[in-house]
Structure formats: structure tokens, C-alpha cells
C-alpha positions as semicolon CSV with decimal commas, in nm:
position;residue;x (nm);y (nm);z (nm)
1;X;2,810;-0,842;-0,578
2;X;2,739;-0,980;-0,924
3;X;2,397;-0,979;-1,086
4;X;2,158;-1,262;-0,993
5;X;2,214;-1,432;-1,326
6;X;2,590;-1,393;-1,291
7;X;2,650;-1,186;-1,606
8;X;2,764;-0,872;-1,422
9;X;2,499;-0,651;-1,587
10;X;2,285;-0,384;-1,415
11;X;1,909;-0,436;-1,424
12;X;1,628;-0,192;-1,350
13;X;1,251;-0,191;-1,377
14;X;0,914;-0,208;-1,207
15;X;0,755;-0,491;-1,008
16;X;0,400;-0,473;-0,878
17;X;0,250;-0,657;-0,579
18;X;-0,115;-0,754;-0,618
19;X;-0,354;-0,968;-0,421
20;X;-0,668;-0,967;-0,217
21;X;-0,704;-0,692;0,045
22;X;-0,486;-0,765;0,351
23;X;-0,262;-1,017;0,169
24;X;0,055;-0,857;0,310
25;X;0,152;-0,646;0,007
26;X;0,237;-0,323;0,193
27;X;0,432;-0,507;0,466
28;X;0,633;-0,684;0,196
29;X;0,702;-0,355;0,014
30;X;0,834;-0,200;0,338
31;X;1,047;-0,510;0,414
32;X;1,213;-0,503;0,072
33;X;1,278;-0,128;0,077
34;X;1,405;-0,154;0,437
35;X;1,190;0,131;0,569
36;X;0,827;0,234;0,585
37;X;0,699;0,370;0,252
38;X;0,349;0,214;0,257
39;X;0,099;0,219;0,543
40;X;-0,002;-0,114;0,691
41;X;-0,306;-0,205;0,895
42;X;-0,495;-0,515;0,998
43;X;-0,789;-0,352;0,816
44;X;-0,842;-0,466;0,456
45;X;-0,847;-0,196;0,185
46;X;-0,586;0,021;0,358
47;X;-0,391;0,111;0,043
48;X;-0,574;0,354;-0,185
49;X;-0,292;0,491;-0,396
50;X;-0,006;0,340;-0,591
51;X;0,305;0,373;-0,373
52;X;0,648;0,322;-0,521
53;X;0,928;0,189;-0,303
54;X;1,280;0,179;-0,445
55;X;1,529;-0,101;-0,368
56;X;1,890;0,000;-0,443
57;X;2,145;-0,276;-0,501
58;X;2,495;-0,290;-0,655
59;X;2,355;-0,508;-0,936
60;X;2,031;-0,324;-1,005
61;X;1,740;-0,107;-0,900
62;X;1,402;-0,259;-0,826
63;X;1,107;-0,018;-0,820
64;X;0,815;-0,168;-0,626
65;X;0,463;-0,060;-0,708
66;X;0,217;-0,135;-0,427
67;X;-0,143;-0,120;-0,548
68;X;-0,479;-0,127;-0,368
69;X;-0,623;-0,478;-0,315
70;X;-0,835;-0,590;-0,610
71;X;-1,191;-0,671;-0,502
72;X;-1,547;-0,681;-0,632
73;X;-1,639;-0,312;-0,601
74;X;-1,950;-0,192;-0,414
75;X;-1,888;0,183;-0,453
76;X;-1,758;0,427;-0,714
77;X;-1,439;0,452;-0,505
78;X;-1,402;0,071;-0,531
79;X;-1,444;0,084;-0,910
80;X;-1,180;0,357;-0,941
81;X;-0,932;0,164;-0,724
82;X;-0,980;-0,148;-0,939
83;X;-0,922;0,053;-1,260
84;X;-0,599;0,183;-1,103
85;X;-0,481;-0,175;-1,037
86;X;-0,556;-0,302;-1,389
87;X;-0,383;-0,007;-1,561
88;X;-0,076;-0,052;-1,338
89;X;-0,041;-0,424;-1,427
90;X;0,005;-0,352;-1,796
91;X;0,281;-0,095;-1,732
92;X;0,519;-0,297;-1,510
93;X;0,783;-0,562;-1,592
94;X;0,676;-0,817;-1,327
95;X;0,350;-0,875;-1,141
96;X;0,388;-1,064;-0,811
97;X;0,062;-1,209;-0,679
98;X;0,050;-1,241;-0,297
99;X;-0,130;-1,542;-0,147
100;X;-0,135;-1,532;0,239
101;X;-0,031;-1,874;0,372
102;X;-0,272;-1,854;0,667
103;X;-0,576;-1,842;0,435
104;X;-0,699;-2,099;0,183
105;X;-0,694;-1,996;-0,181
106;X;-1,048;-1,886;-0,260
107;X;-1,273;-1,713;-0,516
108;X;-1,103;-1,375;-0,458
109;X;-0,764;-1,521;-0,557
110;X;-0,911;-1,690;-0,865
111;X;-1,081;-1,362;-0,963
112;X;-0,744;-1,180;-0,949
113;X;-0,547;-1,445;-1,141
114;X;-0,821;-1,462;-1,408
115;X;-0,804;-1,082;-1,445
116;X;-0,426;-1,109;-1,469
117;X;-0,452;-1,344;-1,769
118;X;-0,576;-1,040;-1,967
119;X;-0,226;-0,887;-1,927
120;X;-0,027;-1,094;-2,176
121;X;0,329;-0,960;-2,186
122;X;0,396;-0,910;-1,813
123;X;0,600;-1,176;-1,625
124;X;0,403;-1,329;-1,336
125;X;0,541;-1,446;-1,000
126;X;0,350;-1,607;-0,709
127;X;0,444;-1,511;-0,351
128;X;0,322;-1,710;-0,050
129;X;0,315;-1,442;0,224
130;X;0,286;-1,469;0,605
131;X;0,469;-1,805;0,616
132;X;0,557;-1,741;0,983
133;X;0,189;-1,801;1,072
134;X;0,166;-2,162;0,946
135;X;0,329;-2,505;0,993
136;X;0,566;-2,646;0,727
137;X;0,294;-2,898;0,631
138;X;0,034;-2,625;0,579
139;X;0,287;-2,421;0,375
140;X;0,358;-2,721;0,149
141;X;-0,017;-2,761;0,082
142;X;-0,044;-2,387;0,012
143;X;0,242;-2,394;-0,243
144;X;0,080;-2,689;-0,422
145;X;-0,252;-2,502;-0,431
146;X;-0,079;-2,197;-0,587
147;X;0,080;-2,418;-0,855
148;X;-0,260;-2,579;-0,922
149;X;-0,429;-2,237;-0,954
150;X;-0,168;-2,146;-1,216
151;X;-0,247;-2,462;-1,416
152;X;-0,625;-2,412;-1,385
153;X;-0,607;-2,051;-1,513
154;X;-0,337;-2,115;-1,776
155;X;-0,103;-1,882;-1,587
156;X;0,268;-1,955;-1,605
157;X;0,440;-1,865;-1,277
158;X;0,804;-1,764;-1,342
159;X;0,866;-1,835;-0,970
160;X;0,670;-1,947;-0,663
161;X;0,836;-1,799;-0,352
162;X;0,739;-1,838;0,017
163;X;0,827;-1,534;0,234
164;X;0,768;-1,386;0,578
165;X;0,797;-1,007;0,563
166;X;0,766;-0,965;0,941
167;X;1,025;-1,237;1,010
168;X;1,249;-1,131;0,721
169;X;1,259;-1,488;0,588
170;X;1,342;-1,517;0,215
171;X;1,288;-1,142;0,160
172;X;1,641;-1,115;0,016
173;X;1,579;-1,416;-0,207
174;X;1,259;-1,255;-0,340
175;X;1,455;-0,938;-0,423
176;X;1,716;-1,151;-0,608
177;X;1,448;-1,331;-0,812
178;X;1,252;-1,015;-0,900
179;X;1,570;-0,832;-1,002
180;X;1,676;-1,123;-1,228
181;X;1,344;-1,091;-1,416
182;X;1,395;-0,721;-1,496
183;X;1,546;-0,594;-1,823
184;X;1,902;-0,461;-1,835
185;X;1,911;-0,085;-1,799
186;X;2,040;0,215;-1,599
187;X;1,914;0,325;-1,256
188;X;1,574;0,498;-1,279
189;X;1,601;0,698;-0,954
190;X;1,888;0,878;-0,775
191;X;2,082;0,675;-0,518
192;X;1,928;0,698;-0,171
193;X;1,576;0,788;-0,290
194;X;1,334;0,534;-0,134
195;X;0,998;0,645;-0,276
196;X;0,860;0,890;-0,531
197;X;0,536;0,944;-0,341
198;X;0,492;1,315;-0,248
199;X;0,552;1,383;0,122
200;X;0,199;1,527;0,164
201;X;0,049;1,198;0,038
202;X;0,260;0,991;0,280
203;X;0,169;1,222;0,571
204;X;-0,203;1,191;0,484
205;X;-0,165;0,812;0,477
206;X;0,012;0,807;0,816
207;X;-0,274;1,010;0,969
208;X;-0,526;0,769;0,814
209;X;-0,329;0,470;0,943
210;X;-0,347;0,612;1,298
211;X;-0,720;0,682;1,257
212;X;-0,786;0,324;1,140
213;X;-0,653;0,168;1,461
214;X;-0,934;0,054;1,687
215;X;-1,227;0,148;1,461
216;X;-1,463;-0,119;1,334
217;X;-1,744;-0,206;1,092
218;X;-1,780;0,026;0,793
219;X;-1,588;0,320;0,940
220;X;-1,240;0,229;0,803
221;X;-1,371;0,266;0,446
222;X;-1,534;0,600;0,530
223;X;-1,213;0,776;0,644
224;X;-1,020;0,998;0,402
225;X;-0,742;1,243;0,491
226;X;-0,633;1,552;0,299
227;X;-0,327;1,759;0,398
228;X;-0,435;2,122;0,350
229;X;-0,100;2,283;0,435
230;X;0,249;2,160;0,522
231;X;0,540;2,400;0,569
232;X;0,830;2,482;0,798
233;X;0,733;2,744;1,054
234;X;0,906;3,073;0,971
235;X;1,125;3,260;1,224
236;X;1,260;2,937;1,379
237;X;1,637;2,892;1,428
238;X;1,791;2,651;1,174
239;X;1,888;2,400;1,441
240;X;1,531;2,394;1,585
241;X;1,295;2,355;1,286
242;X;0,922;2,286;1,331
243;X;0,702;2,153;1,053
244;X;0,342;2,275;1,065
245;X;0,096;2,021;0,922
246;X;-0,275;2,104;0,890
247;X;-0,491;1,811;0,780
248;X;-0,862;1,736;0,750
249;X;-0,997;1,392;0,840
250;X;-1,315;1,332;0,638
251;X;-1,592;1,086;0,734
252;X;-1,927;1,024;0,563
253;X;-2,172;1,086;0,849
254;X;-2,210;1,306;1,157
255;X;-2,223;0,996;1,385
256;X;-1,882;0,883;1,255
257;X;-1,737;1,226;1,337
258;X;-1,814;1,163;1,706
259;X;-1,636;0,824;1,695
260;X;-1,317;0,980;1,552
261;X;-1,317;1,274;1,796
262;X;-1,402;1,059;2,102
263;X;-1,506;1,171;2,451
264;X;-1,388;1,532;2,497
265;X;-1,150;1,488;2,201
266;X;-0,958;1,197;2,359
267;X;-0,963;0,976;2,048
268;X;-0,850;1,256;1,815
269;X;-0,560;1,337;2,052
270;X;-0,452;0,969;2,040
271;X;-0,468;0,972;1,658
272;X;-0,267;1,296;1,644
273;X;-0,003;1,168;1,885
274;X;0,045;0,835;1,701
275;X;0,053;1,002;1,356
276;X;0,292;1,276;1,471
277;X;0,542;1,017;1,596
278;X;0,536;0,836;1,260
279;X;0,565;1,160;1,058
280;X;0,859;1,283;1,271
281;X;1,034;0,947;1,234
282;X;0,989;0,954;0,856
283;X;1,081;1,319;0,792
284;X;1,336;1,361;1,073
285;X;1,180;1,693;1,182
286;X;0,971;1,791;1,487
287;X;0,606;1,830;1,380
288;X;0,310;2,037;1,496
289;X;0,005;1,844;1,372
290;X;-0,335;2,014;1,356
291;X;-0,624;1,775;1,276
292;X;-0,983;1,877;1,196
293;X;-1,265;1,624;1,149
294;X;-1,520;1,707;0,876
295;X;-1,821;1,534;0,719
296;X;-1,825;1,477;0,341
297;X;-2,160;1,303;0,304
298;X;-2,138;0,964;0,124
299;X;-1,812;1,070;-0,044
300;X;-1,729;0,714;-0,165
301;X;-2,026;0,729;-0,404
302;X;-2,009;1,093;-0,514
303;X;-1,788;1,166;-0,822
304;X;-1,747;1,534;-0,730
305;X;-1,636;1,460;-0,373
306;X;-1,405;1,177;-0,489
307;X;-1,227;1,428;-0,716
308;X;-1,197;1,675;-0,428
309;X;-1,044;1,405;-0,206
310;X;-0,793;1,309;-0,477
311;X;-0,945;0,992;-0,627
């Protein structure tokens, strides 16, 4: 396959997805990479770290940086996540802003695009996500609104691309367009490597993803997971390995601990079972998962606890 611009050269570099919380950034990252490297949830603010997914092609290598959703912060954790987003933008080759087609463009989108104007040199692309949820007429209005937002904020979109990550529509086209905007250069990662996120961090995220399902109100923001130990159990035959994973699920209050554990531990067992299935699928090894629920009082606002939890 020749390069997108037809000159036969190999391109490599970094592209970053940004957007309001729950704009479909993680789902799009997974769709482009072809496997799960970022956790997804119907809960906003699911992503808390920068996850890199790597797309390998004959004509280039596209490294996708998935950042937390930019928002007006209410806690110290929120401020730190926003700082992480802004520093990432200035270090990548392309920033792709995600605008979900099933929601009108609003103040949150304008806030992000205005912040993005502070990053001068980076190429900017607009992506209309979740196109499978709207009619063609609604999508046409949405694309016009994105173009208008670019004019109003003096932002030049290199491309405006509609995609459906869940339906797989135009995902390949988006990869072509992003790759064409990267500089010429050698591969940055070995062939076959799909992410550079440490396995412990992905495992912690998969446990948190399972814990987020079915909880409501402020609890999703109060959950943090730390993997304390992860190693192959000794004295097992080579053809029957077992990975021991010991992780702590932190919440901010004693009452939240009860919600996570559930009646006679039923909820925690569900979380463990769902997370174990995802971890085994990702690592290709049977897993023994030991989860403990602990209270770290008001950790989102406490600098010392944030450091301890890895933020």
C-alpha cells in the first residue's frame, strides 16, 4: 500500500484525541488500534491517564494519545488532569477534537477549542463522533456547526471527518487522514506493540471500569484503583501459568465502601469476575484477582493522597 499522499514515504508521529468528557475518544482509540487499549464507560471522566495506542501500517505508524476529557475543574484532581491535557497538546503532531454528533455543540466545546488556540504549531482536525446515533440531516447540521466553531475561534481545521467507532464507519479513512498529516520518519515502536502503557496501569483501569458499571451520582469520580502486586505464581507448570493480581479499590467515604462491596460481598464479586475476564483476555493468561476496598478520605482534594494514588 502506498502512503496516503502517494509519495511512497513512511510517516510516523503522535496524534491526540481531545474533547468533552464522554465524547467517544477512548472508543475511537480502541477502534483505530483494533483492540482494547483504553477503558470505555458511559460515565464521563473515565480516562485519567494518557494512554498510547499504536496503529501499525505498511505506510506509517500512528501513535494515538488518549487524554482525559478537558472540563472546568472542581477538585485538585480535576486541575491536575487538565494540566496533563494541555501539556500533551503541545507535544503531539496532530490534535483531533471529538464532537459527538448526538449532542449540540455547546460551551464545553467552545472552551476546549479556545484553549486549543493557545497551541500554535500543532495541526488541528475535527472529528464528528457517534454518527450512527443521528440522521443524515442532523449530521449535516453538526458538520456545519463544527465548521462555524472553527471560524468563530479562528481555528483552521485541516480536516472535518464524521466517524462511527462502534459501527466502524470511516475509521480507516480517519487513520489515512491522520497519517498523511504526520512528518516523514521511521517507526517509533517495535512491530506488534499496541500500547506503551504499563500492564499494571491497564489492569488497574480494567478493575476501575468494572467498578464503574452500575454506580451513580458522585461515586464514579471517587473510585481509584492501585495494583499492589502482580506476578506469576511460582511452582506452576509452564503450560498452566496463573497470574496473581492484588489490587486495592479506594473510595472517599465509608458509605461508598458498602456500595462497592454490596450485600454479603455480592457487588465486589461481580466486579472481580468482570475485571478478571477482561484482564485474562488482554494478557492471555489465567488470573487470580484479589480485590480489597479501602477508604482514602477525600482523596481527590488531598495532594498527599493524590501522589500516593499516582496522580
